[in-house]
Coordinates of C-alpha atoms in Angstrom, one line a residue:
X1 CA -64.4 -55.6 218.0
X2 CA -60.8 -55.4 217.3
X3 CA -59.9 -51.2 216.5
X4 CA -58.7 -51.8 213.0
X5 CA -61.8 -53.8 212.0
X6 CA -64.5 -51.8 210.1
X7 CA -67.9 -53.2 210.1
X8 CA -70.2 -52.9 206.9
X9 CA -73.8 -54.5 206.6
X10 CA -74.7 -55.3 202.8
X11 CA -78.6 -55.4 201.7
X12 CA -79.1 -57.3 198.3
X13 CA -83.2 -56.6 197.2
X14 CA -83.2 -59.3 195.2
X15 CA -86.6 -60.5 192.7
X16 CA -87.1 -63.5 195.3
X17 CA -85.5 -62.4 198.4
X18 CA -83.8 -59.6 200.9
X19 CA -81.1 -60.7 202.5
X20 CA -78.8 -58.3 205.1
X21 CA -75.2 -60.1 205.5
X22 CA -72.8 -58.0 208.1
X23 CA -69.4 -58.7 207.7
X24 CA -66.1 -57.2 209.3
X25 CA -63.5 -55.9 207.5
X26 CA -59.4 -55.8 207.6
X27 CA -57.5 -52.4 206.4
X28 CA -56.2 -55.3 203.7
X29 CA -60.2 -55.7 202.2
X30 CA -60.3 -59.2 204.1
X31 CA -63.9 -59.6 205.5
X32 CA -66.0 -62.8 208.0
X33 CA -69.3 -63.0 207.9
X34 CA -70.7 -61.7 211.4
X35 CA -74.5 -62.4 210.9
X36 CA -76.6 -63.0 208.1
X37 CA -80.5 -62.7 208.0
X38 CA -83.1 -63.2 205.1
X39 CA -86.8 -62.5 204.1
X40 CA -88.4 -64.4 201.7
X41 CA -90.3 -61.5 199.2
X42 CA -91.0 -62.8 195.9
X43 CA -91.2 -59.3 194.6
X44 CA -90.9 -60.6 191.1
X45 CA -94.1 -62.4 191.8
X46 CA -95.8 -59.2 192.8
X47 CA -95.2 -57.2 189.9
X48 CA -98.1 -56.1 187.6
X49 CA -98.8 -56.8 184.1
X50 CA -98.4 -53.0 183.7
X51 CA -95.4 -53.8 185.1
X52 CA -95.2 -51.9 188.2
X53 CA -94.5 -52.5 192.5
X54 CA -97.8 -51.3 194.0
X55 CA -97.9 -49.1 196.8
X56 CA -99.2 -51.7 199.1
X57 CA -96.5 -54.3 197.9
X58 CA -93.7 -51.8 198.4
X59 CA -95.0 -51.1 202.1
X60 CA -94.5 -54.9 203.2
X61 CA -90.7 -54.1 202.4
X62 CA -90.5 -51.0 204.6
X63 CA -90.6 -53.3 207.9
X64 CA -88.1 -55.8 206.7
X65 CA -85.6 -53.3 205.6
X66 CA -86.3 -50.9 209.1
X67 CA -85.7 -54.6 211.0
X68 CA -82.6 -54.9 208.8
X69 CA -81.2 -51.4 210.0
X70 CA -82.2 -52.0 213.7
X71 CA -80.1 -55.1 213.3
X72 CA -77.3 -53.4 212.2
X73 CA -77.4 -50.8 214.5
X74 CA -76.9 -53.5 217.4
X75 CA -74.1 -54.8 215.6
X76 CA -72.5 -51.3 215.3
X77 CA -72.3 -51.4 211.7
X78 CA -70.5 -48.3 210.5
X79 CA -71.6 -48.5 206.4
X80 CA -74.6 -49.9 204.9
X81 CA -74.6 -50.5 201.3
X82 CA -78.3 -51.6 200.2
X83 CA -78.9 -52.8 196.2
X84 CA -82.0 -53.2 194.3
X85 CA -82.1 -56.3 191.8
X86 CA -84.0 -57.0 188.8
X87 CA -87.5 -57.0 190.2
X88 CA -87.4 -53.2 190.6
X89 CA -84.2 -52.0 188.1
X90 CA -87.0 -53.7 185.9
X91 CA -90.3 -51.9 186.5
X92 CA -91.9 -49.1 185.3
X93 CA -92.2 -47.0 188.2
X94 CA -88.5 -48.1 189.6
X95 CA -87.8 -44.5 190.5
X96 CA -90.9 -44.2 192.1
X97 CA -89.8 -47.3 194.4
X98 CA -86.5 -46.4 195.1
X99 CA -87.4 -42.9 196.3
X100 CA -90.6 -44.7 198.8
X101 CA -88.7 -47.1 200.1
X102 CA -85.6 -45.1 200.4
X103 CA -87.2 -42.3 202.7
X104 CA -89.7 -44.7 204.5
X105 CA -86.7 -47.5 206.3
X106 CA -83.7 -44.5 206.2
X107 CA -81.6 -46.2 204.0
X108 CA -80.5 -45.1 200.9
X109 CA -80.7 -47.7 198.2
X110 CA -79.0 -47.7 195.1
X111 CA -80.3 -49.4 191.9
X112 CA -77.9 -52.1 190.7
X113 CA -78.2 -52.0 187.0
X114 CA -77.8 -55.4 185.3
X115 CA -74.0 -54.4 184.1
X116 CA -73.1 -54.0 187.8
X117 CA -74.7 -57.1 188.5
X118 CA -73.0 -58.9 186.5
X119 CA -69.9 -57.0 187.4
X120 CA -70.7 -57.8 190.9
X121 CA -70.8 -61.4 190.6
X122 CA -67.7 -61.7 188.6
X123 CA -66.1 -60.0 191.3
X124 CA -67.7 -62.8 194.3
X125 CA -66.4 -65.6 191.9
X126 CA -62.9 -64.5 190.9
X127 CA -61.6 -63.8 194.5
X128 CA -63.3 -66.8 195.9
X129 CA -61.6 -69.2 193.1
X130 CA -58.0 -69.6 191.6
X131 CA -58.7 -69.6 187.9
X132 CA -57.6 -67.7 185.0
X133 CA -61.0 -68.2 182.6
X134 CA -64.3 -68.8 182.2
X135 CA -67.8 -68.1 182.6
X136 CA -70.2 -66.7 185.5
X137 CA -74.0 -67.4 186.1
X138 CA -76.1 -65.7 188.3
X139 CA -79.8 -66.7 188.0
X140 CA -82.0 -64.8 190.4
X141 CA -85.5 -64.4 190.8
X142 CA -86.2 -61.7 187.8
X143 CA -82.6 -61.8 185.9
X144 CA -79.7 -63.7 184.8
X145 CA -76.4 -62.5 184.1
X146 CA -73.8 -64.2 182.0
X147 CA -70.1 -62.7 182.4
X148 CA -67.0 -64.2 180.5
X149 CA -63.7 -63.5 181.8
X150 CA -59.9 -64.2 180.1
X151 CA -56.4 -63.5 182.7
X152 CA -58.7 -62.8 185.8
X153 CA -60.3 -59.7 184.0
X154 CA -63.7 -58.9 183.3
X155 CA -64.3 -59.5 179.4
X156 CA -67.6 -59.5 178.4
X157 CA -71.3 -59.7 180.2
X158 CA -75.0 -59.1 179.7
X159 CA -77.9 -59.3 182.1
X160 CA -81.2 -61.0 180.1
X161 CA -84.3 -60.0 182.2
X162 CA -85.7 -63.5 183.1
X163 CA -85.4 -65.3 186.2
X164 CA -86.7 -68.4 187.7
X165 CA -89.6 -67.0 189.5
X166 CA -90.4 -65.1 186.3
X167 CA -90.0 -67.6 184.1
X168 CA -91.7 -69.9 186.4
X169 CA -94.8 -67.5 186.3
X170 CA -94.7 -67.5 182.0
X171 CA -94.1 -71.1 181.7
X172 CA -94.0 -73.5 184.5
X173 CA -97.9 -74.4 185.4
X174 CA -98.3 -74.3 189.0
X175 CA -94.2 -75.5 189.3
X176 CA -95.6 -78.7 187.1
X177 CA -94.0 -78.8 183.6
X178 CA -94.4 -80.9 180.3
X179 CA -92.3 -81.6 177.6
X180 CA -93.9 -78.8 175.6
X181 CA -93.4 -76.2 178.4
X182 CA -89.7 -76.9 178.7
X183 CA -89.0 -76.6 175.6
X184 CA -91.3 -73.2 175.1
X185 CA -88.8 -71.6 178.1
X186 CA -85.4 -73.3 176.2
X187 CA -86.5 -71.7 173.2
X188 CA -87.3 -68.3 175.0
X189 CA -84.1 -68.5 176.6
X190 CA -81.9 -69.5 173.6
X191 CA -83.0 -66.6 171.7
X192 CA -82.1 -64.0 173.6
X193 CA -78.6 -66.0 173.6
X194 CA -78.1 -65.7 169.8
X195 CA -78.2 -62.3 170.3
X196 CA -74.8 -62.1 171.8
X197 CA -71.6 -63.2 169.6
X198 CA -69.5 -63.5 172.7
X199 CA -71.3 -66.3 174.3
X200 CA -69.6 -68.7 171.5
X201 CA -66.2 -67.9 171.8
X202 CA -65.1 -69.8 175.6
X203 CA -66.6 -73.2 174.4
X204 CA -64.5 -75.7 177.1
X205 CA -64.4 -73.0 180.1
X206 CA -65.9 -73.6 183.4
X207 CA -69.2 -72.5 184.0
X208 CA -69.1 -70.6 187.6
X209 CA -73.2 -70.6 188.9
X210 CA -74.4 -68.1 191.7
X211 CA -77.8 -68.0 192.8
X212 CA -80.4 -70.4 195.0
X213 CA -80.9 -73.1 191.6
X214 CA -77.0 -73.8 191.7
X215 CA -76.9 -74.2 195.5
X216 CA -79.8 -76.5 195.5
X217 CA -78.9 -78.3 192.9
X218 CA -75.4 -79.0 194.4
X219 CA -77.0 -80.4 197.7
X220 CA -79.3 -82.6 195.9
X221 CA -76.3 -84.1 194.0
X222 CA -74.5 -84.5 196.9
X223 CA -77.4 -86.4 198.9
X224 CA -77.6 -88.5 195.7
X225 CA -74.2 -89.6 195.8
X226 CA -73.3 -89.5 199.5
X227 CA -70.5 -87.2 199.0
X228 CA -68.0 -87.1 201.9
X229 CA -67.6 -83.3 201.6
X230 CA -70.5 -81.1 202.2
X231 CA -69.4 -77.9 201.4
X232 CA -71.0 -75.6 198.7
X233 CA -68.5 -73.2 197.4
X234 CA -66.4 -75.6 195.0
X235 CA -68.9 -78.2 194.3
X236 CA -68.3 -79.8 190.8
X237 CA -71.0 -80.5 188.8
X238 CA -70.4 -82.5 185.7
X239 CA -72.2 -82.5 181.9
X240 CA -73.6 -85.8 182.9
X241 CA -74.9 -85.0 186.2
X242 CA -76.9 -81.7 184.7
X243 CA -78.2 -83.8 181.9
X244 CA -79.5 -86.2 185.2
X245 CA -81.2 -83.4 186.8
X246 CA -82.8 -82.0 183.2
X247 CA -84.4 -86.0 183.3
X248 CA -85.3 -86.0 186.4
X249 CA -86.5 -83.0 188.0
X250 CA -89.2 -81.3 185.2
X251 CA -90.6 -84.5 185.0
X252 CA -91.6 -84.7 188.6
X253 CA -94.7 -83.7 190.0
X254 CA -94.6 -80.2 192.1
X255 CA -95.8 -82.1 195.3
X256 CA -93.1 -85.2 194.4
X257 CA -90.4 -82.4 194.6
X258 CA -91.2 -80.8 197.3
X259 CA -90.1 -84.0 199.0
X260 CA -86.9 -84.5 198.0
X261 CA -84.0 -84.6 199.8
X262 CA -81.9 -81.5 200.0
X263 CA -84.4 -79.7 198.3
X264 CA -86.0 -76.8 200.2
X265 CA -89.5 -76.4 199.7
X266 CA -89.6 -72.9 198.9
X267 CA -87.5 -74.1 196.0
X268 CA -89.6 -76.6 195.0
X269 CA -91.4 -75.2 192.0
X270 CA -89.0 -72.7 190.4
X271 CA -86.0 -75.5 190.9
X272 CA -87.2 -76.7 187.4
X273 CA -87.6 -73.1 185.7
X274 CA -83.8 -72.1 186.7
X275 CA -82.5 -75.4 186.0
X276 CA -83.7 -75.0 182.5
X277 CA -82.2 -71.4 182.7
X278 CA -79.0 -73.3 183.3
X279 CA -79.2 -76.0 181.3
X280 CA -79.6 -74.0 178.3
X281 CA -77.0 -71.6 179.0
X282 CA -74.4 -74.3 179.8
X283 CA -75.0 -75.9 176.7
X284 CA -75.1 -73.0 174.3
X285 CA -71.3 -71.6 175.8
X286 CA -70.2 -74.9 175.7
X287 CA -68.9 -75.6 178.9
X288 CA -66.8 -78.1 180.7
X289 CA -68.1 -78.3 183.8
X290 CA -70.2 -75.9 186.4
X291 CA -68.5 -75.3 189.8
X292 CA -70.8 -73.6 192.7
X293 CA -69.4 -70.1 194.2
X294 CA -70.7 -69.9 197.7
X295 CA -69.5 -66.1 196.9
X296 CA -71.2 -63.6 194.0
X297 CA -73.4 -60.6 194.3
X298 CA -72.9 -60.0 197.7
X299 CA -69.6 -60.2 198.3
X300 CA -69.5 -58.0 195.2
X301 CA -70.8 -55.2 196.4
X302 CA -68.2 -55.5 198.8
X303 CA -64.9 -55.9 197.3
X304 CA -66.6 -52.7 195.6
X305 CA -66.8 -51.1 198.2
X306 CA -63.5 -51.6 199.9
X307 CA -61.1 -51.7 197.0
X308 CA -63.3 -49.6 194.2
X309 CA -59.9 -49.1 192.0
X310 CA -58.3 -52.5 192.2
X311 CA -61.1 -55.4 193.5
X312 CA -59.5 -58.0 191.8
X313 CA -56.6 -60.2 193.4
X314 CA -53.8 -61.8 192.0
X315 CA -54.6 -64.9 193.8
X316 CA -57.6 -65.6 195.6
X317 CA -55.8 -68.3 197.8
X318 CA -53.0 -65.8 199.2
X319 CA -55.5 -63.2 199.8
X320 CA -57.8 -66.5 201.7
X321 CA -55.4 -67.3 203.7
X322 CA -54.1 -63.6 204.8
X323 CA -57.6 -62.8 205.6
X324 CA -57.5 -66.1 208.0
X325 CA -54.4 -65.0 209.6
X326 CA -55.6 -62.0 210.4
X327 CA -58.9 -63.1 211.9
X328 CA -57.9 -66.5 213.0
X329 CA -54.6 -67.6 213.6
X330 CA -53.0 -66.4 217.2
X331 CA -49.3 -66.9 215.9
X332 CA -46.7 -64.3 214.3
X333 CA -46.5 -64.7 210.5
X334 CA -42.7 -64.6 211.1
X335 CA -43.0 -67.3 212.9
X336 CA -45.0 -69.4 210.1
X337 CA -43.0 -68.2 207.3
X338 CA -40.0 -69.8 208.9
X339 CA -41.6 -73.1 209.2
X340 CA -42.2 -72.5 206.0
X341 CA -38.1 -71.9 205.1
X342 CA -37.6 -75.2 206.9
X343 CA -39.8 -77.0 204.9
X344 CA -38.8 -75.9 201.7
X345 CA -35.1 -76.8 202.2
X346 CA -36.0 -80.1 203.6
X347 CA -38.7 -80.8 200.6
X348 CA -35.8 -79.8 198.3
X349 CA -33.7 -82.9 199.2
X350 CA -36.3 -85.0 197.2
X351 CA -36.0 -83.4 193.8
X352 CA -37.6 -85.9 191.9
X353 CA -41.4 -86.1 193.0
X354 CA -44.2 -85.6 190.4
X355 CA -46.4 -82.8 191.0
X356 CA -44.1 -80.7 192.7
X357 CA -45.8 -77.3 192.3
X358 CA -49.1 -78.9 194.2
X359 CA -47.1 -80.4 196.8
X360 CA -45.0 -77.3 197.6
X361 CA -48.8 -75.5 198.0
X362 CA -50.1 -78.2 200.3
X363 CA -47.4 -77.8 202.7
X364 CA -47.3 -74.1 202.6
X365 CA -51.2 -74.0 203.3
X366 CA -51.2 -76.8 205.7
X367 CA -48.6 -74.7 207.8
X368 CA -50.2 -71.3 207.4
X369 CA -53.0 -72.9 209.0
X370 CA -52.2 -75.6 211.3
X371 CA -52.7 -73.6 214.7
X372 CA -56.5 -72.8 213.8
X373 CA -57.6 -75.6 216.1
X374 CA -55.7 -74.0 219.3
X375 CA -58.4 -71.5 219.5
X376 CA -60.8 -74.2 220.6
X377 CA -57.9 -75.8 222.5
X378 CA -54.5 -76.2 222.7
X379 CA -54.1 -79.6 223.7
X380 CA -56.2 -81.1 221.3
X381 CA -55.7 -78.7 218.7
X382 CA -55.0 -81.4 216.2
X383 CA -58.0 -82.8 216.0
X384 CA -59.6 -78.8 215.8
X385 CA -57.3 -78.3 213.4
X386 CA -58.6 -80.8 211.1
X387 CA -62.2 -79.9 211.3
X388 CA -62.0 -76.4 210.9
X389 CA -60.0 -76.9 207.9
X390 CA -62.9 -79.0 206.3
X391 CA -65.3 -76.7 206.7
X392 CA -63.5 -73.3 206.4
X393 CA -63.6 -70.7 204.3
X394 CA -60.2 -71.1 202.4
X395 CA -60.9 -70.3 199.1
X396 CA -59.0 -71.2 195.8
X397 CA -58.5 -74.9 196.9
X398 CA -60.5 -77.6 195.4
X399 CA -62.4 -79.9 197.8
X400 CA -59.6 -82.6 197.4
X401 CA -56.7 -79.9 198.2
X402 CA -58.8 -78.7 201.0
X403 CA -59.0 -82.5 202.3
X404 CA -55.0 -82.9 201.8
X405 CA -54.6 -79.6 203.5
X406 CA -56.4 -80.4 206.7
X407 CA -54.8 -84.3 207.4
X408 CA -51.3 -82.8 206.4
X409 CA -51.7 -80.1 209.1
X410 CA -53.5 -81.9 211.6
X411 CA -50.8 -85.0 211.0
X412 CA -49.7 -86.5 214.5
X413 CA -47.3 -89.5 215.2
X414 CA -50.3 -92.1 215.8
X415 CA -51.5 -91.3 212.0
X416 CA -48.4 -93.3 210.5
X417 CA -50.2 -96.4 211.5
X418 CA -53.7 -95.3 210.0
X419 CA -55.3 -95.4 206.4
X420 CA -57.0 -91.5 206.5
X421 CA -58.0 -91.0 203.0
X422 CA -60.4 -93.7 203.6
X423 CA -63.3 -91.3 204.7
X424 CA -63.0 -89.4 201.6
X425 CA -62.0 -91.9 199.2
X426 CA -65.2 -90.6 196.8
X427 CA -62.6 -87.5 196.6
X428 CA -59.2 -88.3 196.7
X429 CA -57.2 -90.0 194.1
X430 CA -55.4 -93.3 195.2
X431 CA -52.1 -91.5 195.2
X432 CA -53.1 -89.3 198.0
X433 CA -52.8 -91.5 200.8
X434 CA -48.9 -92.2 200.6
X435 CA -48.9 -88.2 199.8
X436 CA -50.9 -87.4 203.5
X437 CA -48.2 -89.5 205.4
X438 CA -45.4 -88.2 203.1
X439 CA -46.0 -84.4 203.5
X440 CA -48.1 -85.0 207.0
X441 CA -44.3 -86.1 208.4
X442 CA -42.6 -83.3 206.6
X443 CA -45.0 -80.3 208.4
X444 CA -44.7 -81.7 211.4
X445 CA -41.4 -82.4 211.3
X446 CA -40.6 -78.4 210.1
X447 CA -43.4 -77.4 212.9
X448 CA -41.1 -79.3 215.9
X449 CA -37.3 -78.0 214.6
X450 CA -39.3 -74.6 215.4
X451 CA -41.4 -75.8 218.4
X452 CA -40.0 -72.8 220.7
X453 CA -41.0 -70.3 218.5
X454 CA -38.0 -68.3 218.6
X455 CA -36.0 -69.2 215.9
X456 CA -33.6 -71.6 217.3
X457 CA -33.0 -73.5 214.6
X458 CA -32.6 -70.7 211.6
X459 CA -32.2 -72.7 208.7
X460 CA -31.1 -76.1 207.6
X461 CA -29.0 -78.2 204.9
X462 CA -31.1 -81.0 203.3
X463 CA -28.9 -83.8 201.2
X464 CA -30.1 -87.3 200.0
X465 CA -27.1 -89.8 198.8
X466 CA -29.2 -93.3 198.0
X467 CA -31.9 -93.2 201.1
X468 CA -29.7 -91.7 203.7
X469 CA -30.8 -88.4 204.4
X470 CA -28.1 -85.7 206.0
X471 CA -29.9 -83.0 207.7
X472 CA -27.7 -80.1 209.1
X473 CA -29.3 -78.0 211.3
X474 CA -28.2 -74.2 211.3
X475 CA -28.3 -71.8 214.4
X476 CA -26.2 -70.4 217.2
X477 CA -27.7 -71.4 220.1
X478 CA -27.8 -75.2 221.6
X479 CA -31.2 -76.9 221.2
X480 CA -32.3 -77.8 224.2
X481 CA -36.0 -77.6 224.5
X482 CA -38.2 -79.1 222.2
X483 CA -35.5 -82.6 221.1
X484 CA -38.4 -84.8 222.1
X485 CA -40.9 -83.3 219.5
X486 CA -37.9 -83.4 216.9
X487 CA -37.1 -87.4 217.7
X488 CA -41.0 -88.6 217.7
X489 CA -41.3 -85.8 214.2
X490 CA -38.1 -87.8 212.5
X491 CA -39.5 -91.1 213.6
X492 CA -42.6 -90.8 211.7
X493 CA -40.7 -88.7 208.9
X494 CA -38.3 -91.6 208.2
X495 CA -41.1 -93.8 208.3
X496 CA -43.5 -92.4 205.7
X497 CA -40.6 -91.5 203.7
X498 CA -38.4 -94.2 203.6
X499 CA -35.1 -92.9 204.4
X500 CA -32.2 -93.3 207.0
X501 CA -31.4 -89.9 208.6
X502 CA -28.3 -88.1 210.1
X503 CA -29.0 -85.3 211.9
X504 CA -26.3 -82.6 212.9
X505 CA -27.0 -80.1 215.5
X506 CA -25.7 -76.3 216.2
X507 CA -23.3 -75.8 218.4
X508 CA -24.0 -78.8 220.6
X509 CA -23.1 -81.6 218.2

């Protein structure tokens, strides 16, 4: 492990499971994910109706959370932060808990109260997404939390004490519901939401879900409709398609479910109890969508922990992307942010495009990032590239900006000649494809008039009279190494783009 790196281990005690994630850490609060390992508990489920955690229940935790701190030892994890849920901020003897299971595995545990929960999930959500307002969701086992925020700050929240393994204990017969019982748990649900003024002033925001129901119900809707993308984090779930699932999936039989395709069986019978959970709330806020965060309670705890006076960042793609760099990317930043400078002044020669601001992003994130594939190999690093873009963790792009960002930065010379938005045509917009071969030419053009890496070429005059383009290259040195990746870069470029070019070089033209 690199010197500056600082490892922490994270232990959510959730109401249906106990998960240890291990992540490293930059001086900057970037983190990866180095290992992540969960236990299956139900603790919800094992709570009294006096409402208490039995001593024999509570000792079937001690060897998972021991196993959890041997595991982190081997890792060399420097910090463990461990958090209680629901299930035990809930019962009556959570002190009493706390305190056993704190002394028996050596770790000390905090209880998370459902304000920090809630606290903590906003925080997962608005670094992992590029948005000003909305809502948060976190249905758990025991609890949900609802948070609203306004300007990226935290505005409002409350934590009800029902869950979908609660819930699906009070009103979901053996995981097989009727009419009668979902509307007993919507009516439950709904009035503890009256209770809270709040929840009626963000009608038309996004709903941002956290929690098991969310994720499975994203990768059922993506089986259903084949989508070309299967990522998590940033999944889109529209009104219609939640107003599918509330047809379809209480109205199945338990063992029917348990069959389904991107369902996992464990999920099976409380799918239906945190759906209604969801439905309900998404209704009563009035929301325009739900979008999945692949980050929330954890990753909370986290940003916490790291950056306790100032968690929240401006922009959760620019702190993305720095993380990356610094984990990822085996190049100088000077070097990138040149490229950069290069592309701008060429991309400012065509003034008159439509949806400028979007473009300008796509090229600066397809050039931040287009030597992730040379880790894998440097000859082929295109083709690395392109993958690892598709399924990395770059967050604050939708899944169609992630798409354009990893076939503009991954553009060779042989794409000119292919149709590439064709994989993904569920996603992209029609438009897209003369934009991959537009922009695609223009990185890789900017990428070869820096191909040495040294700053040959320091800057350069971009003018466009009719469709001849006049490119004056700027620098004091003759360019010698690297013409041929300029002349196959240009061919494409004039290509894609339409245009004649002149091209002036320093000192040797």
């Amino acid at each position: 492990m690199r010197d500056d790196l600082c490892r922490i281990g994270i232990i959510d005690i959730g109401s249906n499971s106990i998960r240890l994630v291990i992540y490293d850490t930059t001086p900057e609060g970037g983190y990866k994910i180095i290992k992540e390992c969960k236990y299956s508990a139900r603790l919800s489920e094992k709570i009294t109706k006096e409402g208490r955690l039995e001593q024999k229940d509570m000792e079937t935790v001690i060897p998972v959370l021991r196993q959890f701190k041997e595991i982190c030892s081997a890792f060399g994890v420097e910090q463990i932060r461990a958090g209680a849920t629901a299930a035990i901020r809930n019962a009556a003897n959570s002190a009493e808990i706390i305190s056993f299971l704190s002394q028996s595995a050596g770790i000390p545990i905090e209880v998370i109260s459902g304000h920090q929960e809630a606290y903590f999930g906003f925080l997962g959500v608005i670094n992992a997404f590029n948005v000003e307002d909305g809502f948060v969701i976190d249905i758990g086992g025991g609890s949900t939390e609802v948070t609203l925020f306004r300007g990226r700050r935290y505005q409002h929240s409350i934590s009800f004490p029902f869950g979908a393994v609660n819930t699906n204990i009070m009103f979901g017969h053996g995981g097989n519901w009727t009419g009668e019982h979902v509307q007993r748990l919507r009516t439950y649900v709904l009035g503890r939401l009256v209770e809270h003024d709040w929840l009626n002033t963000g009608g038309g925001l996004p709903l941002f879900g956290l929690g098991g129901t969310l994720r499975s119900l994203g990768k059922l809707d993506q089986k259903l409709r084949e989508y070309s993308l299967p990522n998590s984090h940033g999944y889109t779930l529209s009104t219609q398609t939640i107003e599918h699932f509330m047809e379809m999936l209480p109205a199945m039989p338990y063992e029917k479910r348990k069959d389904l395709d991107g369902l996992s069986k464990s999920r099976a019978d409380i799918i239906v109890s945190g759906l209604i959970i969801f439905h309900t709330v998404y209704r009563y806020i009035g929301a325009s969508e739900a979008l999945i965060s692949g980050e929330g309670l954890r990753e909370g705890m986290l940003h916490d922990l790291l950056r306790p006076e100032q968690p929240v960042r401006d922009s959760a793609l620019e702190y993305s992307l720095g993380t990356i760099i610094r984990f990822d990317i085996h190049t100088s930043k000077r070097h990138l942010d040149h490229i950069c400078k290069l592309a701008s002044s060429l991309f400012e020669a065509f003034k008159e495009e439509d949806n400028r601001a979007e473009q300008e992003m796509l090229v600066y994130v397809s050039i931040m990032l287009h030597r992730t594939g040379t880790n894998i190999n440097y000859y082929q690093s295109k083709r690395h590239t392109r993958y690892w873009l598709m399924n990395s963790p770059i967050r604050g792009l939708t899944h169609r900006q992630l798409i354009l960002c990893a076939m503009i930065s991954s553009y060779s010379t042989k794409s000119r000649k292919q149709k590439l938005s064709q994989v993904h045509k569920d996603i992209l917009l029609p438009t897209d494809e003369e934009w991959i071969h537009k922009l695609g030419t223009l990185v890789q053009l900017s990428i070869a008039l820096d191909s040495t890496e040294i700053g040959i070429v320091s800057g350069l005059k971009a003018a466009l009279h009719g469709n001849t383009l006049t490119l004056e290259l700027q620098g004091t040195m003759a360019l010698l190494i690297g013409l041929e990746d300029i002349e196959n870069a240009l061919k494409a470029f004039k290509a894609a783009w339409a245009v004649k070019v002149k091209l002036g070089f320093p000192s040797n033209g």
